[in-house]
Amino acid sequence: MVTDLGRVDILNLELRSQNMSGRPKDGVYWPFESHMDAAIAEARRAASRGEVPVGAVISGPDGLVISSAGNMTRELDDPTAHAEILAIRAACKIFSGSRLVGCSIHVTLEPCAMCAAAISHARIKRLCFGASDPKSGGVDHGAMVFTHPQCHFVPEVYSGIGETEASELLQEFFSRLRSAGKA
């Protein structure tokens, strides 16, 4: 469904990142190559370091991966070291500029308000995320950054890509923390 914001919603649709580069999947052609598997791999690496398992991958207009990152807030003692921010910073360095026009970002979890704003400021064309985040999300929940008139750029948004795997990874991580008495 395309809304007046130019946003594309794929609500609660289970998609596997294989077979999504313009090839038909269930009769639907996707105009992009999904890198959700790589984002999930980054999330797993973040979890292995004791970070909340969120991963992000940025690909260029040609579909090739430019940068990727997992959360590093604890490792760097930096509350802004979310996977999306780190991947955006790395891609901007590669492009020697603050705009990532035509690029896509794949994230395992719905971006928070800070990350959604950064995606908008970087002019990233397409946001694909896995799990929804009713508590801290800033796209479909909470601040809903892209719906505000102050938001100068609204990316295409695809939600639910790899949702099951991304959600399970987060649930397992927080379950282990609770079991260890750290949550």
PDB file of C-alpha atoms in Angstrom:
ATOM      1  CA  MET A   1       0.000   0.000   0.000  1.00  0.00           C
ATOM      2  CA  VAL A   2       1.465   3.399  -0.944  1.00  0.00           C
ATOM      3  CA  THR A   3       0.471   6.237   1.343  1.00  0.00           C
ATOM      4  CA  ASP A   4       0.500   9.978   0.743  1.00  0.00           C
ATOM      5  CA  LEU A   5       3.977  10.056   2.292  1.00  0.00           C
ATOM      6  CA  GLY A   6       5.357   7.906  -0.500  1.00  0.00           C
ATOM      7  CA  ARG A   7       5.849   5.180   2.080  1.00  0.00           C
ATOM      8  CA  VAL A   8       5.457   1.564   1.156  1.00  0.00           C
ATOM      9  CA  ASP A   9       4.139  -0.702   3.898  1.00  0.00           C
ATOM     10  CA  ILE A  10       4.445  -4.427   3.890  1.00  0.00           C
ATOM     11  CA  LEU A  11       2.728  -5.114   7.162  1.00  0.00           C
ATOM     12  CA  ASN A  12       3.577  -8.300   9.001  1.00  0.00           C
ATOM     13  CA  LEU A  13       4.568  -9.995   5.775  1.00  0.00           C
ATOM     14  CA  GLU A  14       7.135 -12.709   6.302  1.00  0.00           C
ATOM     15  CA  LEU A  15       9.821 -12.290   3.711  1.00  0.00           C
ATOM     16  CA  ARG A  16      13.062 -14.114   3.430  1.00  0.00           C
ATOM     17  CA  SER A  17      15.906 -12.048   2.113  1.00  0.00           C
ATOM     18  CA  GLN A  18      16.761 -14.721  -0.447  1.00  0.00           C
ATOM     19  CA  ASN A  19      15.103 -14.283  -3.816  1.00  0.00           C
ATOM     20  CA  MET A  20      14.300 -10.570  -3.492  1.00  0.00           C
ATOM     21  CA  SER A  21      16.386  -8.931  -6.206  1.00  0.00           C
ATOM     22  CA  GLY A  22      13.736  -8.285  -8.813  1.00  0.00           C
ATOM     23  CA  ARG A  23      12.900 -11.992  -9.046  1.00  0.00           C
ATOM     24  CA  PRO A  24       9.350 -13.055  -8.307  1.00  0.00           C
ATOM     25  CA  LYS A  25       8.508 -14.199  -4.784  1.00  0.00           C
ATOM     26  CA  ASP A  26       4.883 -15.083  -4.235  1.00  0.00           C
ATOM     27  CA  GLY A  27       4.074 -13.155  -7.402  1.00  0.00           C
ATOM     28  CA  VAL A  28       5.740  -9.927  -6.176  1.00  0.00           C
ATOM     29  CA  TYR A  29       8.779  -8.321  -7.785  1.00  0.00           C
ATOM     30  CA  TRP A  30      11.031  -6.409  -5.410  1.00  0.00           C
ATOM     31  CA  PRO A  31      12.932  -3.441  -6.818  1.00  0.00           C
ATOM     32  CA  PHE A  32      15.967  -4.056  -4.612  1.00  0.00           C
ATOM     33  CA  GLU A  33      18.394  -6.647  -3.343  1.00  0.00           C
ATOM     34  CA  SER A  34      17.738  -7.444   0.298  1.00  0.00           C
ATOM     35  CA  HIS A  35      20.697  -7.515   2.650  1.00  0.00           C
ATOM     36  CA  MET A  36      18.724  -8.567   5.722  1.00  0.00           C
ATOM     37  CA  ASP A  37      20.793 -11.753   6.099  1.00  0.00           C
ATOM     38  CA  ALA A  38      23.915  -9.596   6.450  1.00  0.00           C
ATOM     39  CA  ALA A  39      22.142  -7.308   8.928  1.00  0.00           C
ATOM     40  CA  ILE A  40      21.117 -10.341  10.990  1.00  0.00           C
ATOM     41  CA  ALA A  41      24.737 -11.562  10.923  1.00  0.00           C
ATOM     42  CA  GLU A  42      25.816  -8.147  12.286  1.00  0.00           C
ATOM     43  CA  ALA A  43      23.132  -8.433  14.990  1.00  0.00           C
ATOM     44  CA  ARG A  44      24.459 -11.875  15.987  1.00  0.00           C
ATOM     45  CA  ARG A  45      27.998 -10.475  16.264  1.00  0.00           C
ATOM     46  CA  ALA A  46      26.679  -7.619  18.423  1.00  0.00           C
ATOM     47  CA  ALA A  47      24.928 -10.122  20.714  1.00  0.00           C
ATOM     48  CA  SER A  48      28.136 -12.134  21.047  1.00  0.00           C
ATOM     49  CA  ARG A  49      29.826  -8.954  22.351  1.00  0.00           C
ATOM     50  CA  GLY A  50      27.031  -8.402  24.899  1.00  0.00           C
ATOM     51  CA  GLU A  51      25.327  -5.681  22.867  1.00  0.00           C
ATOM     52  CA  VAL A  52      21.621  -5.547  22.061  1.00  0.00           C
ATOM     53  CA  PRO A  53      21.448  -7.583  18.827  1.00  0.00           C
ATOM     54  CA  VAL A  54      20.711  -5.007  16.169  1.00  0.00           C
ATOM     55  CA  GLY A  55      22.498  -4.965  12.830  1.00  0.00           C
ATOM     56  CA  ALA A  56      22.427  -2.579   9.880  1.00  0.00           C
ATOM     57  CA  VAL A  57      23.700  -2.770   6.315  1.00  0.00           C
ATOM     58  CA  ILE A  58      23.842   0.077   3.792  1.00  0.00           C
ATOM     59  CA  SER A  59      23.917  -0.687   0.091  1.00  0.00           C
ATOM     60  CA  GLY A  60      24.523   1.701  -2.753  1.00  0.00           C
ATOM     61  CA  PRO A  61      22.249   2.472  -5.682  1.00  0.00           C
ATOM     62  CA  ASP A  62      23.834  -0.504  -7.472  1.00  0.00           C
ATOM     63  CA  GLY A  63      22.823  -2.850  -4.623  1.00  0.00           C
ATOM     64  CA  LEU A  64      26.379  -3.521  -3.451  1.00  0.00           C
ATOM     65  CA  VAL A  65      27.102  -3.333   0.272  1.00  0.00           C
ATOM     66  CA  ILE A  66      28.890  -0.146   1.303  1.00  0.00           C
ATOM     67  CA  SER A  67      28.944  -0.505   5.087  1.00  0.00           C
ATOM     68  CA  SER A  68      27.579  -2.609   7.906  1.00  0.00           C
ATOM     69  CA  ALA A  69      27.588  -2.456  11.686  1.00  0.00           C
ATOM     70  CA  GLY A  70      26.108  -3.892  14.833  1.00  0.00           C
ATOM     71  CA  ASN A  71      25.213  -2.030  18.009  1.00  0.00           C
ATOM     72  CA  MET A  72      28.263  -0.864  19.997  1.00  0.00           C
ATOM     73  CA  THR A  73      26.744   1.369  22.691  1.00  0.00           C
ATOM     74  CA  ARG A  74      28.274  -0.568  25.596  1.00  0.00           C
ATOM     75  CA  GLU A  75      31.552  -1.294  23.886  1.00  0.00           C
ATOM     76  CA  LEU A  76      32.133   2.371  23.010  1.00  0.00           C
ATOM     77  CA  ASP A  77      30.365   3.860  26.043  1.00  0.00           C
ATOM     78  CA  ASP A  78      28.387   5.871  23.522  1.00  0.00           C
ATOM     79  CA  PRO A  79      24.579   5.998  23.627  1.00  0.00           C
ATOM     80  CA  THR A  80      24.520   7.053  19.961  1.00  0.00           C
ATOM     81  CA  ALA A  81      26.494   4.000  18.751  1.00  0.00           C
ATOM     82  CA  HIS A  82      23.429   2.290  17.328  1.00  0.00           C
ATOM     83  CA  ALA A  83      23.982   0.003  14.341  1.00  0.00           C
ATOM     84  CA  GLU A  84      22.259   2.433  11.965  1.00  0.00           C
ATOM     85  CA  ILE A  85      24.330   5.424  13.083  1.00  0.00           C
ATOM     86  CA  LEU A  86      27.608   3.500  12.800  1.00  0.00           C
ATOM     87  CA  ALA A  87      26.716   2.182   9.334  1.00  0.00           C
ATOM     88  CA  ILE A  88      25.661   5.672   8.188  1.00  0.00           C
ATOM     89  CA  ARG A  89      28.899   7.207   9.479  1.00  0.00           C
ATOM     90  CA  ALA A  90      30.996   4.592   7.690  1.00  0.00           C
ATOM     91  CA  ALA A  91      29.089   5.010   4.407  1.00  0.00           C
ATOM     92  CA  CYS A  92      29.375   8.808   4.597  1.00  0.00           C
ATOM     93  CA  LYS A  93      33.143   8.497   5.016  1.00  0.00           C
ATOM     94  CA  ILE A  94      33.316   6.274   1.937  1.00  0.00           C
ATOM     95  CA  PHE A  95      31.251   8.789  -0.075  1.00  0.00           C
ATOM     96  CA  SER A  96      33.082  11.775   1.491  1.00  0.00           C
ATOM     97  CA  GLY A  97      29.787  13.492   2.195  1.00  0.00           C
ATOM     98  CA  SER A  98      26.760  13.569   4.443  1.00  0.00           C
ATOM     99  CA  ARG A  99      24.206  12.423   1.853  1.00  0.00           C
ATOM    100  CA  LEU A 100      23.597   8.814   0.854  1.00  0.00           C
ATOM    101  CA  VAL A 101      21.240   9.533  -2.032  1.00  0.00           C
ATOM    102  CA  GLY A 102      19.985   6.384  -3.737  1.00  0.00           C
ATOM    103  CA  CYS A 103      21.253   4.113  -0.957  1.00  0.00           C
ATOM    104  CA  SER A 104      19.255   1.605   1.072  1.00  0.00           C
ATOM    105  CA  ILE A 105      19.553   0.582   4.710  1.00  0.00           C
ATOM    106  CA  HIS A 106      18.518  -2.807   6.068  1.00  0.00           C
ATOM    107  CA  VAL A 107      18.065  -2.946   9.844  1.00  0.00           C
ATOM    108  CA  THR A 108      16.982  -5.863  12.004  1.00  0.00           C
ATOM    109  CA  LEU A 109      14.862  -3.688  14.318  1.00  0.00           C
ATOM    110  CA  GLU A 110      12.606  -0.707  13.666  1.00  0.00           C
ATOM    111  CA  PRO A 111      14.858   2.347  14.027  1.00  0.00           C
ATOM    112  CA  CYS A 112      14.443   4.569  17.085  1.00  0.00           C
ATOM    113  CA  ALA A 113      13.656   8.272  16.641  1.00  0.00           C
ATOM    114  CA  MET A 114      17.359   9.226  16.611  1.00  0.00           C
ATOM    115  CA  CYS A 115      18.186   6.695  13.894  1.00  0.00           C
ATOM    116  CA  ALA A 116      15.077   7.495  11.847  1.00  0.00           C
ATOM    117  CA  ALA A 117      16.063  11.176  11.881  1.00  0.00           C
ATOM    118  CA  ALA A 118      19.615  10.283  10.816  1.00  0.00           C
ATOM    119  CA  ILE A 119      18.233   8.163   7.945  1.00  0.00           C
ATOM    120  CA  SER A 120      16.162  11.153   6.839  1.00  0.00           C
ATOM    121  CA  HIS A 121      19.071  13.615   7.160  1.00  0.00           C
ATOM    122  CA  ALA A 122      21.316  11.285   5.141  1.00  0.00           C
ATOM    123  CA  ARG A 123      18.625  11.161   2.423  1.00  0.00           C
ATOM    124  CA  ILE A 124      18.696   7.352   2.353  1.00  0.00           C
ATOM    125  CA  LYS A 125      16.222   6.271  -0.318  1.00  0.00           C
ATOM    126  CA  ARG A 126      14.956   3.055   1.234  1.00  0.00           C
ATOM    127  CA  LEU A 127      14.601   1.717   4.779  1.00  0.00           C
ATOM    128  CA  CYS A 128      13.930  -2.002   5.233  1.00  0.00           C
ATOM    129  CA  PHE A 129      13.517  -3.296   8.762  1.00  0.00           C
ATOM    130  CA  GLY A 130      12.713  -6.616  10.363  1.00  0.00           C
ATOM    131  CA  ALA A 131      11.147  -6.553  13.809  1.00  0.00           C
ATOM    132  CA  SER A 132       8.782  -3.826  14.952  1.00  0.00           C
ATOM    133  CA  ASP A 133       9.644  -1.987  18.164  1.00  0.00           C
ATOM    134  CA  PRO A 134       6.478  -0.834  19.964  1.00  0.00           C
ATOM    135  CA  LYS A 135       8.531   0.416  22.959  1.00  0.00           C
ATOM    136  CA  SER A 136      11.284   2.438  21.300  1.00  0.00           C
ATOM    137  CA  GLY A 137      10.602   2.487  17.574  1.00  0.00           C
ATOM    138  CA  GLY A 138      10.510   5.805  15.785  1.00  0.00           C
ATOM    139  CA  VAL A 139       9.032   4.813  12.415  1.00  0.00           C
ATOM    140  CA  ASP A 140       5.754   2.935  12.945  1.00  0.00           C
ATOM    141  CA  HIS A 141       5.648   3.547  16.703  1.00  0.00           C
ATOM    142  CA  GLY A 142       6.536   6.297  19.172  1.00  0.00           C
ATOM    143  CA  ALA A 143       7.752   9.478  17.504  1.00  0.00           C
ATOM    144  CA  MET A 144       6.855   8.287  13.980  1.00  0.00           C
ATOM    145  CA  VAL A 145       9.540  10.631  12.665  1.00  0.00           C
ATOM    146  CA  PHE A 146       8.656  10.366   8.973  1.00  0.00           C
ATOM    147  CA  THR A 147       5.095  11.619   9.549  1.00  0.00           C
ATOM    148  CA  HIS A 148       6.153  15.001  10.950  1.00  0.00           C
ATOM    149  CA  PRO A 149       6.079  18.109   8.770  1.00  0.00           C
ATOM    150  CA  GLN A 150       9.574  18.909  10.093  1.00  0.00           C
ATOM    151  CA  CYS A 151      10.858  15.759   8.403  1.00  0.00           C
ATOM    152  CA  HIS A 152      12.343  17.054   5.162  1.00  0.00           C
ATOM    153  CA  PHE A 153      12.963  13.683   3.529  1.00  0.00           C
ATOM    154  CA  VAL A 154      10.871  10.515   3.799  1.00  0.00           C
ATOM    155  CA  PRO A 155      12.412   7.252   2.590  1.00  0.00           C
ATOM    156  CA  GLU A 156      10.498   4.329   1.173  1.00  0.00           C
ATOM    157  CA  VAL A 157       9.813   2.056   4.153  1.00  0.00           C
ATOM    158  CA  TYR A 158       9.505  -1.724   3.975  1.00  0.00           C
ATOM    159  CA  SER A 159       8.718  -3.441   7.267  1.00  0.00           C
ATOM    160  CA  GLY A 160       8.609  -7.085   8.307  1.00  0.00           C
ATOM    161  CA  ILE A 161      11.542  -8.280   6.204  1.00  0.00           C
ATOM    162  CA  GLY A 162      13.153 -11.139   8.120  1.00  0.00           C
ATOM    163  CA  GLU A 163      10.892 -10.276  11.047  1.00  0.00           C
ATOM    164  CA  THR A 164      10.720 -13.754  12.568  1.00  0.00           C
ATOM    165  CA  GLU A 165      14.483 -14.279  12.723  1.00  0.00           C
ATOM    166  CA  ALA A 166      15.176 -10.744  13.944  1.00  0.00           C
ATOM    167  CA  SER A 167      12.474 -10.996  16.642  1.00  0.00           C
ATOM    168  CA  GLU A 168      13.699 -14.394  17.831  1.00  0.00           C
ATOM    169  CA  LEU A 169      17.262 -13.089  18.122  1.00  0.00           C
ATOM    170  CA  LEU A 170      16.100 -10.182  20.294  1.00  0.00           C
ATOM    171  CA  GLN A 171      13.838 -12.389  22.430  1.00  0.00           C
ATOM    172  CA  GLU A 172      16.622 -14.926  23.034  1.00  0.00           C
ATOM    173  CA  PHE A 173      19.069 -12.163  23.975  1.00  0.00           C
ATOM    174  CA  PHE A 174      16.743 -10.545  26.523  1.00  0.00           C
ATOM    175  CA  SER A 175      15.654 -13.925  27.874  1.00  0.00           C
ATOM    176  CA  ARG A 176      19.319 -14.763  28.596  1.00  0.00           C
ATOM    177  CA  LEU A 177      19.764 -11.387  30.302  1.00  0.00           C
ATOM    178  CA  ARG A 178      16.706 -11.934  32.488  1.00  0.00           C
ATOM    179  CA  SER A 179      17.900 -15.432  33.377  1.00  0.00           C
ATOM    180  CA  ALA A 180      21.253 -14.001  34.395  1.00  0.00           C
ATOM    181  CA  GLY A 181      19.522 -11.264  36.419  1.00  0.00           C
ATOM    182  CA  LYS A 182      20.937  -8.473  34.246  1.00  0.00           C
ATOM    183  CA  ALA A 183      17.770  -7.168  32.620  1.00  0.00           C
TER     184      ALA A 183
END
